C-alpha atoms as a printed R data frame, in Angstrom:
    type eleno elety resid chain resno      x       y       z
1   ATOM     1    CA   UNK     A     1 48.018 -20.990 -37.366
2   ATOM     2    CA   UNK     A     2 45.372 -21.070 -40.120
3   ATOM     3    CA   UNK     A     3 42.024 -21.623 -39.365
4   ATOM     4    CA   UNK     A     4 39.128 -22.412 -41.475
5   ATOM     5    CA   UNK     A     5 35.883 -20.445 -39.546
6   ATOM     6    CA   UNK     A     6 32.031 -21.721 -40.647
7   ATOM     7    CA   UNK     A     7 30.196 -18.388 -42.233
8   ATOM     8    CA   UNK     A     8 27.018 -18.081 -40.505
9   ATOM     9    CA   UNK     A     9 24.740 -16.769 -43.292
10  ATOM    10    CA   UNK     A    10 20.595 -16.331 -43.825
11  ATOM    11    CA   UNK     A    11 20.023 -20.686 -43.992
12  ATOM    12    CA   UNK     A    12 22.875 -20.771 -41.289
13  ATOM    13    CA   UNK     A    13 25.927 -22.625 -41.698
14  ATOM    14    CA   UNK     A    14 26.090 -24.863 -44.710
15  ATOM    15    CA   UNK     A    15 27.212 -28.473 -44.097
16  ATOM    16    CA   UNK     A    16 28.685 -31.546 -46.118
17  ATOM    17    CA   UNK     A    17 29.441 -32.387 -50.104
18  ATOM    18    CA   UNK     A    18 25.905 -32.438 -51.317
19  ATOM    19    CA   UNK     A    19 24.984 -28.689 -49.723
20  ATOM    20    CA   UNK     A    20 26.366 -26.762 -52.598
21  ATOM    21    CA   UNK     A    21 25.506 -26.794 -56.072
22  ATOM    22    CA   UNK     A    22 26.582 -25.141 -58.762
23  ATOM    23    CA   UNK     A    23 25.030 -24.064 -61.924
24  ATOM    24    CA   UNK     A    24 27.473 -21.176 -63.072
25  ATOM    25    CA   UNK     A    25 29.959 -19.087 -62.139
26  ATOM    26    CA   UNK     A    26 30.580 -16.068 -63.783
27  ATOM    27    CA   UNK     A    27 33.306 -12.942 -63.666
28  ATOM    28    CA   UNK     A    28 32.811  -9.223 -64.708
29  ATOM    29    CA   UNK     A    29 34.506  -6.431 -65.313
30  ATOM    30    CA   UNK     A    30 34.505  -4.549 -61.544
31  ATOM    31    CA   UNK     A    31 36.582  -7.790 -60.721
32  ATOM    32    CA   UNK     A    32 33.307  -9.282 -58.775
33  ATOM    33    CA   UNK     A    33 32.658 -12.855 -59.115
34  ATOM    34    CA   UNK     A    34 29.389 -14.286 -58.802
35  ATOM    35    CA   UNK     A    35 27.735 -17.620 -57.863
36  ATOM    36    CA   UNK     A    36 24.623 -19.099 -58.897
37  ATOM    37    CA   UNK     A    37 23.005 -22.771 -58.501
38  ATOM    38    CA   UNK     A    38 20.954 -24.179 -55.310
39  ATOM    39    CA   UNK     A    39 21.754 -25.209 -51.575
40  ATOM    40    CA   UNK     A    40 20.426 -28.728 -50.107
41  ATOM    41    CA   UNK     A    41 17.605 -27.888 -47.821
42  ATOM    42    CA   UNK     A    42 18.504 -30.936 -45.728
43  ATOM    43    CA   UNK     A    43 22.080 -29.777 -44.695
44  ATOM    44    CA   UNK     A    44 21.417 -26.248 -43.286
45  ATOM    45    CA   UNK     A    45 21.821 -25.422 -39.938
46  ATOM    46    CA   UNK     A    46 18.290 -22.900 -40.541
47  ATOM    47    CA   UNK     A    47 15.570 -23.203 -42.633
48  ATOM    48    CA   UNK     A    48 15.902 -27.247 -42.734
49  ATOM    49    CA   UNK     A    49 13.778 -28.887 -44.044
50  ATOM    50    CA   UNK     A    50 11.364 -26.239 -44.933
51  ATOM    51    CA   UNK     A    51 12.294 -26.843 -48.764
52  ATOM    52    CA   UNK     A    52 14.347 -29.645 -51.037
53  ATOM    53    CA   UNK     A    53 15.865 -26.443 -52.751
54  ATOM    54    CA   UNK     A    54 17.101 -22.941 -51.831
55  ATOM    55    CA   UNK     A    55 17.732 -20.850 -54.993
56  ATOM    56    CA   UNK     A    56 21.117 -18.381 -54.434
57  ATOM    57    CA   UNK     A    57 23.524 -16.255 -55.945
58  ATOM    58    CA   UNK     A    58 26.675 -15.677 -54.174
59  ATOM    59    CA   UNK     A    59 28.926 -12.588 -55.236
60  ATOM    60    CA   UNK     A    60 32.257 -12.391 -53.483
61  ATOM    61    CA   UNK     A    61 33.693  -8.144 -54.485
62  ATOM    62    CA   UNK     A    62 36.035  -7.518 -55.329
63  ATOM    63    CA   UNK     A    63 38.330 -10.215 -56.092
64  ATOM    64    CA   UNK     A    64 41.473 -10.121 -56.171
65  ATOM    65    CA   UNK     A    65 42.277 -13.654 -56.892
66  ATOM    66    CA   UNK     A    66 41.023 -17.075 -56.960
67  ATOM    67    CA   UNK     A    67 41.575 -20.682 -57.534
68  ATOM    68    CA   UNK     A    68 39.763 -24.199 -57.745
69  ATOM    69    CA   UNK     A    69 40.014 -27.623 -58.079
70  ATOM    70    CA   UNK     A    70 38.118 -31.040 -58.799
71  ATOM    71    CA   UNK     A    71 36.573 -31.326 -55.517
72  ATOM    72    CA   UNK     A    72 38.373 -35.294 -54.326
73  ATOM    73    CA   UNK     A    73 41.945 -34.039 -55.547
74  ATOM    74    CA   UNK     A    74 41.550 -30.273 -53.782
75  ATOM    75    CA   UNK     A    75 40.789 -32.955 -50.125
76  ATOM    76    CA   UNK     A    76 43.444 -34.667 -51.442
77  ATOM    77    CA   UNK     A    77 45.796 -32.192 -51.747
78  ATOM    78    CA   UNK     A    78 45.095 -30.420 -48.703
79  ATOM    79    CA   UNK     A    79 43.532 -32.246 -45.580
80  ATOM    80    CA   UNK     A    80 41.260 -35.081 -44.999
81  ATOM    81    CA   UNK     A    81 38.070 -35.524 -43.663
82  ATOM    82    CA   UNK     A    82 36.691 -31.988 -44.531
83  ATOM    83    CA   UNK     A    83 33.378 -32.937 -46.193
84  ATOM    84    CA   UNK     A    84 31.227 -33.293 -43.340
85  ATOM    85    CA   UNK     A    85 32.050 -29.564 -42.143
86  ATOM    86    CA   UNK     A    86 31.218 -26.741 -43.550
87  ATOM    87    CA   UNK     A    87 30.814 -25.909 -47.170
88  ATOM    88    CA   UNK     A    88 31.563 -22.236 -46.824
89  ATOM    89    CA   UNK     A    89 34.194 -20.637 -44.789
90  ATOM    90    CA   UNK     A    90 36.143 -17.879 -43.901
91  ATOM    91    CA   UNK     A    91 40.092 -18.788 -43.703
92  ATOM    92    CA   UNK     A    92 41.132 -16.792 -40.559
93  ATOM    93    CA   UNK     A    93 45.240 -16.217 -40.563
94  ATOM    94    CA   UNK     A    94 45.420 -16.911 -44.208
95  ATOM    95    CA   UNK     A    95 48.707 -18.097 -45.817
96  ATOM    96    CA   UNK     A    96 48.063 -17.921 -48.992
97  ATOM    97    CA   UNK     A    97 46.691 -14.052 -48.164
98  ATOM    98    CA   UNK     A    98 49.892 -13.088 -46.368
99  ATOM    99    CA   UNK     A    99 51.822 -14.384 -49.404
100 ATOM   100    CA   UNK     A   100 50.449 -12.802 -52.018
101 ATOM   101    CA   UNK     A   101 52.034 -10.194 -53.220
102 ATOM   102    CA   UNK     A   102 49.831  -7.334 -54.187
103 ATOM   103    CA   UNK     A   103 50.278  -4.187 -55.917
104 ATOM   104    CA   UNK     A   104 51.726  -1.452 -53.481
105 ATOM   105    CA   UNK     A   105 48.685   0.511 -54.412
106 ATOM   106    CA   UNK     A   106 46.483  -2.410 -52.638
107 ATOM   107    CA   UNK     A   107 45.906  -2.494 -49.062
108 ATOM   108    CA   UNK     A   108 46.237  -6.510 -48.504
109 ATOM   109    CA   UNK     A   109 44.584  -5.110 -44.976
110 ATOM   110    CA   UNK     A   110 40.773  -4.816 -46.679
111 ATOM   111    CA   UNK     A   111 40.189  -8.454 -47.855
112 ATOM   112    CA   UNK     A   112 39.642 -11.685 -46.316
113 ATOM   113    CA   UNK     A   113 40.290 -15.291 -47.821
114 ATOM   114    CA   UNK     A   114 37.279 -17.581 -48.650
115 ATOM   115    CA   UNK     A   115 36.841 -21.194 -49.119
116 ATOM   116    CA   UNK     A   116 33.591 -22.678 -51.021
117 ATOM   117    CA   UNK     A   117 32.922 -26.024 -51.165
118 ATOM   118    CA   UNK     A   118 30.487 -27.302 -53.868
119 ATOM   119    CA   UNK     A   119 29.498 -30.089 -55.037
120 ATOM   120    CA   UNK     A   120 32.088 -30.809 -57.450
121 ATOM   121    CA   UNK     A   121 34.370 -28.095 -57.220
122 ATOM   122    CA   UNK     A   122 36.583 -26.372 -53.865
123 ATOM   123    CA   UNK     A   123 36.893 -22.037 -54.670
124 ATOM   124    CA   UNK     A   124 39.318 -20.120 -52.701
125 ATOM   125    CA   UNK     A   125 38.728 -16.765 -52.996
126 ATOM   126    CA   UNK     A   126 40.302 -13.799 -52.289
127 ATOM   127    CA   UNK     A   127 37.806 -10.669 -51.781
128 ATOM   128    CA   UNK     A   128 36.728  -7.823 -50.323
129 ATOM   129    CA   UNK     A   129 33.921  -8.891 -49.260
130 ATOM   130    CA   UNK     A   130 30.613 -11.408 -50.213
131 ATOM   131    CA   UNK     A   131 27.048 -10.721 -50.567
132 ATOM   132    CA   UNK     A   132 24.776 -14.188 -50.770
133 ATOM   133    CA   UNK     A   133 21.460 -13.710 -51.986
134 ATOM   134    CA   UNK     A   134 19.066 -16.630 -51.340
135 ATOM   135    CA   UNK     A   135 15.122 -17.458 -52.705
136 ATOM   136    CA   UNK     A   136 13.835 -18.162 -48.609
């Protein structure tokens, strides 16, 4: 059964609707998806309240697929009450990943399903890995 597991970042677990603010999303020719913005220093579990905002760059590498949706619509569509939980999750036993009809030369086993809740939107991303760079 599908389960969302909070990702423990260098700032700890990121929690709540007001935690991740997004300035830009960019996809490059190498199938990387890059998010830049600021993380609310009051809604993290490590380095809490050291700074009001932490600038970040989050890069998903070798992206196979992604889906974006306005946050409130996503909440109504998918589940309710998530806004008090983690804002960055690994989706274990992902039904979307299992059902994705990838090319024969792709190894589906190397991909992970990530879910990112930003202030305005939710992103479901199928990628090989991610790298989070934070100005701590």
